[in-house]
């Protein structure tokens, strides 16, 4: 992709809707995608030693989540995302996003 070619990323985004309480398991999904929340709220959670859900943070519309996959870490996280309400998310191919991050001034700033 060439500098200024942000539109290529937009063309690679798959939009999906999630119903309230839908769970996204990062261990299965983040190897390929980074997510952009368009509508609704998502909570990022983990499970403690007692098996209880611990909320790590809330994602608001317009924010990315699952971005740790961009680091190419081999460490697997037990975190997962839960739709707090009906949501619309964009799935962005992480390899294409990396290319844009390296070459597109509009993304780097």
PDB file of C-alpha atoms in Angstrom, residues 15-22 24 36-43 59-61 65 81-90:
ATOM      1  CA  UNK A  15     -18.519  -5.351   9.692  1.00  0.00           C
ATOM      2  CA  UNK A  16     -20.340  -7.689  12.065  1.00  0.00           C
ATOM      3  CA  UNK A  17     -23.125  -7.244  14.564  1.00  0.00           C
ATOM      4  CA  UNK A  18     -22.989  -8.818  17.991  1.00  0.00           C
ATOM      5  CA  UNK A  19     -26.008  -9.424  20.162  1.00  0.00           C
ATOM      6  CA  UNK A  20     -25.904  -8.485  23.826  1.00  0.00           C
ATOM      7  CA  UNK A  21     -23.801 -10.960  25.871  1.00  0.00           C
ATOM      8  CA  UNK A  22     -21.998 -12.377  22.801  1.00  0.00           C
ATOM      9  CA  UNK A  24     -15.355 -12.998  21.530  1.00  0.00           C
ATOM     10  CA  UNK A  36     -12.988  -1.367  15.904  1.00  0.00           C
ATOM     11  CA  UNK A  37     -16.157  -0.772  17.898  1.00  0.00           C
ATOM     12  CA  UNK A  38     -18.616   1.216  15.809  1.00  0.00           C
ATOM     13  CA  UNK A  39     -21.718   1.052  18.012  1.00  0.00           C
ATOM     14  CA  UNK A  40     -22.505  -0.224  21.500  1.00  0.00           C
ATOM     15  CA  UNK A  41     -20.202  -1.095  24.388  1.00  0.00           C
ATOM     16  CA  UNK A  42     -17.814  -4.005  24.896  1.00  0.00           C
ATOM     17  CA  UNK A  43     -16.246  -5.086  28.170  1.00  0.00           C
ATOM     18  CA  UNK A  59     -14.552  -0.141  25.114  1.00  0.00           C
ATOM     19  CA  UNK A  60     -16.574   2.778  23.766  1.00  0.00           C
ATOM     20  CA  UNK A  61     -17.562   3.402  20.148  1.00  0.00           C
ATOM     21  CA  UNK A  65      -9.614  -3.456  20.956  1.00  0.00           C
ATOM     22  CA  UNK A  81     -14.641  -9.500  25.066  1.00  0.00           C
ATOM     23  CA  UNK A  82     -18.332  -9.440  25.935  1.00  0.00           C
ATOM     24  CA  UNK A  83     -20.968  -7.290  24.229  1.00  0.00           C
ATOM     25  CA  UNK A  84     -22.624  -5.227  26.969  1.00  0.00           C
ATOM     26  CA  UNK A  85     -25.404  -4.372  24.525  1.00  0.00           C
ATOM     27  CA  UNK A  86     -26.087  -5.022  20.841  1.00  0.00           C
ATOM     28  CA  UNK A  87     -22.935  -3.869  19.022  1.00  0.00           C
ATOM     29  CA  UNK A  88     -21.469  -3.313  15.587  1.00  0.00           C
ATOM     30  CA  UNK A  89     -17.775  -4.058  15.193  1.00  0.00           C
ATOM     31  CA  UNK A  90     -15.304  -3.858  12.354  1.00  0.00           C
TER      32      UNK A  90
END
